[in-house]
Amino acid sequence: MTKYISAADTAKLARQILKEAFPGVKFSVRTSTYSGGASIDIGWTDGPVTSQVESQIAVLEGSYFDGMIDYKGSRYARLDGEEVHFCANFIHCNRSYSDDLLRRGIAEVMGAYGGAPAISPAEWRKGAG
């Protein structure tokens, strides 16, 4: 028999996994429920790249989508030897960048390629440069 894990409980597991995998990084983990399902949004500033976070929490996604045939299917996993279905259909990751990290990155690029005027983090966020 499959055990169903709510989106809220899945978010708790995601927080635990991320805390262990990336100590010292503060993550925002929020659930959204809507007709037909639920999702989890994870956000953080600087720290690990998105693919690192996704690899840690991918097992918690309860669904997958095949755009070729417009089909949403279910995923199942094992937790403590028991088959489970995580009720958060999808998990979205969003890494943001601090002004300090952007300044360092801009300075590094400008140093490597020279000649171009440096831009501010605000200008970079607006798409300048």
PDB file of C-alpha atoms in Angstrom:
ATOM      1  CA  MET A   1       0.000   0.000   0.000  1.00  0.00           C
ATOM      2  CA  THR A   2       1.321   3.424  -0.953  1.00  0.00           C
ATOM      3  CA  LYS A   3       1.646   6.087   1.727  1.00  0.00           C
ATOM      4  CA  TYR A   4       0.862   9.648   0.609  1.00  0.00           C
ATOM      5  CA  ILE A   5       3.056  12.445   1.994  1.00  0.00           C
ATOM      6  CA  SER A   6       1.425  15.913   1.984  1.00  0.00           C
ATOM      7  CA  ALA A   7       3.083  18.887   0.311  1.00  0.00           C
ATOM      8  CA  ALA A   8       3.674  20.461   3.748  1.00  0.00           C
ATOM      9  CA  ASP A   9       5.416  17.320   5.035  1.00  0.00           C
ATOM     10  CA  THR A  10       7.389  17.083   1.782  1.00  0.00           C
ATOM     11  CA  ALA A  11       8.554  20.686   2.349  1.00  0.00           C
ATOM     12  CA  LYS A  12       9.738  19.692   5.849  1.00  0.00           C
ATOM     13  CA  LEU A  13      11.773  16.861   4.326  1.00  0.00           C
ATOM     14  CA  ALA A  14      13.215  19.261   1.734  1.00  0.00           C
ATOM     15  CA  ARG A  15      14.289  21.676   4.503  1.00  0.00           C
ATOM     16  CA  GLN A  16      15.976  18.836   6.382  1.00  0.00           C
ATOM     17  CA  ILE A  17      17.788  17.541   3.289  1.00  0.00           C
ATOM     18  CA  LEU A  18      18.999  21.021   2.304  1.00  0.00           C
ATOM     19  CA  LYS A  19      20.135  21.875   5.830  1.00  0.00           C
ATOM     20  CA  GLU A  20      22.261  18.717   5.934  1.00  0.00           C
ATOM     21  CA  ALA A  21      23.582  19.065   2.376  1.00  0.00           C
ATOM     22  CA  PHE A  22      24.385  22.797   2.529  1.00  0.00           C
ATOM     23  CA  PRO A  23      25.078  23.843   6.124  1.00  0.00           C
ATOM     24  CA  GLY A  24      25.138  27.581   6.601  1.00  0.00           C
ATOM     25  CA  VAL A  25      22.972  28.362   3.548  1.00  0.00           C
ATOM     26  CA  LYS A  26      19.546  29.806   4.342  1.00  0.00           C
ATOM     27  CA  PHE A  27      16.763  28.396   2.165  1.00  0.00           C
ATOM     28  CA  SER A  28      13.194  29.594   1.790  1.00  0.00           C
ATOM     29  CA  VAL A  29      10.880  26.612   1.266  1.00  0.00           C
ATOM     30  CA  ARG A  30       7.243  27.468   0.472  1.00  0.00           C
ATOM     31  CA  THR A  31       4.324  25.314  -0.574  1.00  0.00           C
ATOM     32  CA  SER A  32       1.525  26.290  -2.933  1.00  0.00           C
ATOM     33  CA  THR A  33      -1.676  24.332  -3.324  1.00  0.00           C
ATOM     34  CA  TYR A  34      -4.069  24.703  -6.234  1.00  0.00           C
ATOM     35  CA  SER A  35      -6.812  22.724  -7.895  1.00  0.00           C
ATOM     36  CA  GLY A  36      -5.147  19.660  -9.307  1.00  0.00           C
ATOM     37  CA  GLY A  37      -2.078  19.612  -7.095  1.00  0.00           C
ATOM     38  CA  ALA A  38       0.603  21.371  -5.144  1.00  0.00           C
ATOM     39  CA  SER A  39       4.150  22.572  -5.639  1.00  0.00           C
ATOM     40  CA  ILE A  40       7.140  23.680  -3.586  1.00  0.00           C
ATOM     41  CA  ASP A  41       9.210  26.782  -4.293  1.00  0.00           C
ATOM     42  CA  ILE A  42      12.767  26.834  -2.935  1.00  0.00           C
ATOM     43  CA  GLY A  43      14.795  30.021  -2.923  1.00  0.00           C
ATOM     44  CA  TRP A  44      18.237  31.035  -1.638  1.00  0.00           C
ATOM     45  CA  THR A  45      20.887  33.676  -2.166  1.00  0.00           C
ATOM     46  CA  ASP A  46      24.398  32.839  -3.441  1.00  0.00           C
ATOM     47  CA  GLY A  47      25.497  29.422  -2.123  1.00  0.00           C
ATOM     48  CA  PRO A  48      25.173  26.272  -4.234  1.00  0.00           C
ATOM     49  CA  VAL A  49      24.258  26.323  -7.910  1.00  0.00           C
ATOM     50  CA  THR A  50      20.730  25.292  -8.870  1.00  0.00           C
ATOM     51  CA  SER A  51      21.718  21.869 -10.216  1.00  0.00           C
ATOM     52  CA  GLN A  52      23.311  20.980  -6.858  1.00  0.00           C
ATOM     53  CA  VAL A  53      20.099  21.795  -5.007  1.00  0.00           C
ATOM     54  CA  GLU A  54      17.923  20.027  -7.574  1.00  0.00           C
ATOM     55  CA  SER A  55      19.988  16.842  -7.300  1.00  0.00           C
ATOM     56  CA  GLN A  56      19.407  16.765  -3.546  1.00  0.00           C
ATOM     57  CA  ILE A  57      15.630  17.172  -3.639  1.00  0.00           C
ATOM     58  CA  ALA A  58      14.654  15.585  -6.985  1.00  0.00           C
ATOM     59  CA  VAL A  59      13.387  12.415  -5.297  1.00  0.00           C
ATOM     60  CA  LEU A  60      10.713  14.507  -3.538  1.00  0.00           C
ATOM     61  CA  GLU A  61       8.889  15.493  -6.737  1.00  0.00           C
ATOM     62  CA  GLY A  62       5.632  13.581  -6.958  1.00  0.00           C
ATOM     63  CA  SER A  63       5.052  14.088 -10.686  1.00  0.00           C
ATOM     64  CA  TYR A  64       6.753  14.470 -14.020  1.00  0.00           C
ATOM     65  CA  PHE A  65       5.577  16.110 -17.207  1.00  0.00           C
ATOM     66  CA  ASP A  66       6.136  14.830 -20.746  1.00  0.00           C
ATOM     67  CA  GLY A  67       5.570  17.787 -23.057  1.00  0.00           C
ATOM     68  CA  MET A  68       5.831  15.630 -26.189  1.00  0.00           C
ATOM     69  CA  ILE A  69       2.522  13.951 -25.392  1.00  0.00           C
ATOM     70  CA  ASP A  70       1.126  16.537 -22.923  1.00  0.00           C
ATOM     71  CA  TYR A  71       1.073  14.028 -20.064  1.00  0.00           C
ATOM     72  CA  LYS A  72       1.586  14.414 -16.331  1.00  0.00           C
ATOM     73  CA  GLY A  73       2.548  11.171 -14.623  1.00  0.00           C
ATOM     74  CA  SER A  74       3.140  10.182 -11.012  1.00  0.00           C
ATOM     75  CA  ARG A  75       6.429   9.265  -9.374  1.00  0.00           C
ATOM     76  CA  TYR A  76       6.821   6.952  -6.429  1.00  0.00           C
ATOM     77  CA  ALA A  77       9.738   6.530  -4.037  1.00  0.00           C
ATOM     78  CA  ARG A  78      10.738   4.474  -1.026  1.00  0.00           C
ATOM     79  CA  LEU A  79      11.002   6.006   2.431  1.00  0.00           C
ATOM     80  CA  ASP A  80      12.002   3.808   5.369  1.00  0.00           C
ATOM     81  CA  GLY A  81      11.292   0.734   3.223  1.00  0.00           C
ATOM     82  CA  GLU A  82       7.764   1.857   2.395  1.00  0.00           C
ATOM     83  CA  GLU A  83       6.427   2.954  -1.002  1.00  0.00           C
ATOM     84  CA  VAL A  84       5.452   6.625  -0.850  1.00  0.00           C
ATOM     85  CA  HIS A  85       4.037   9.273  -3.139  1.00  0.00           C
ATOM     86  CA  PHE A  86       5.046  12.871  -2.426  1.00  0.00           C
ATOM     87  CA  CYS A  87       1.997  15.060  -3.045  1.00  0.00           C
ATOM     88  CA  ALA A  88       3.997  18.105  -4.136  1.00  0.00           C
ATOM     89  CA  ASN A  89       3.790  17.651  -7.888  1.00  0.00           C
ATOM     90  CA  PHE A  90       6.752  19.840  -8.762  1.00  0.00           C
ATOM     91  CA  ILE A  91       9.624  21.581  -6.991  1.00  0.00           C
ATOM     92  CA  HIS A  92      10.904  24.866  -8.407  1.00  0.00           C
ATOM     93  CA  CYS A  93      14.348  26.182  -7.454  1.00  0.00           C
ATOM     94  CA  ASN A  94      15.306  29.846  -7.665  1.00  0.00           C
ATOM     95  CA  ARG A  95      18.814  31.030  -6.787  1.00  0.00           C
ATOM     96  CA  SER A  96      19.309  34.767  -6.406  1.00  0.00           C
ATOM     97  CA  TYR A  97      22.533  36.748  -6.238  1.00  0.00           C
ATOM     98  CA  SER A  98      23.661  39.244  -3.623  1.00  0.00           C
ATOM     99  CA  ASP A  99      25.048  42.614  -4.714  1.00  0.00           C
ATOM    100  CA  ASP A 100      28.447  41.580  -3.324  1.00  0.00           C
ATOM    101  CA  LEU A 101      28.599  38.426  -5.454  1.00  0.00           C
ATOM    102  CA  LEU A 102      27.498  40.354  -8.540  1.00  0.00           C
ATOM    103  CA  ARG A 103      30.154  43.037  -7.987  1.00  0.00           C
ATOM    104  CA  ARG A 104      32.860  40.371  -7.706  1.00  0.00           C
ATOM    105  CA  GLY A 105      31.603  38.589 -10.832  1.00  0.00           C
ATOM    106  CA  ILE A 106      31.398  41.800 -12.846  1.00  0.00           C
ATOM    107  CA  ALA A 107      34.910  42.796 -11.737  1.00  0.00           C
ATOM    108  CA  GLU A 108      36.265  39.368 -12.738  1.00  0.00           C
ATOM    109  CA  VAL A 109      34.685  39.522 -16.193  1.00  0.00           C
ATOM    110  CA  MET A 110      35.815  43.107 -16.740  1.00  0.00           C
ATOM    111  CA  GLY A 111      39.348  42.142 -15.647  1.00  0.00           C
ATOM    112  CA  ALA A 112      39.411  39.227 -18.074  1.00  0.00           C
ATOM    113  CA  TYR A 113      38.046  41.143 -21.070  1.00  0.00           C
ATOM    114  CA  GLY A 114      38.966  44.746 -20.170  1.00  0.00           C
ATOM    115  CA  GLY A 115      37.960  47.833 -22.033  1.00  0.00           C
ATOM    116  CA  ALA A 116      34.269  47.626 -21.193  1.00  0.00           C
ATOM    117  CA  PRO A 117      32.887  49.918 -18.500  1.00  0.00           C
ATOM    118  CA  ALA A 118      31.842  48.210 -15.279  1.00  0.00           C
ATOM    119  CA  ILE A 119      28.136  48.116 -14.513  1.00  0.00           C
ATOM    120  CA  SER A 120      26.377  48.055 -11.153  1.00  0.00           C
ATOM    121  CA  PRO A 121      24.420  45.061  -9.825  1.00  0.00           C
ATOM    122  CA  ALA A 122      21.209  47.062 -10.371  1.00  0.00           C
ATOM    123  CA  GLU A 123      22.130  47.674 -14.020  1.00  0.00           C
ATOM    124  CA  TRP A 124      22.998  43.974 -14.453  1.00  0.00           C
ATOM    125  CA  ARG A 125      19.599  42.954 -13.052  1.00  0.00           C
ATOM    126  CA  LYS A 126      17.934  45.260 -15.605  1.00  0.00           C
ATOM    127  CA  GLY A 127      19.831  43.545 -18.421  1.00  0.00           C
ATOM    128  CA  ALA A 128      22.473  46.187 -19.102  1.00  0.00           C
ATOM    129  CA  GLY A 129      25.916  45.241 -20.332  1.00  0.00           C
TER     130      GLY A 129
END
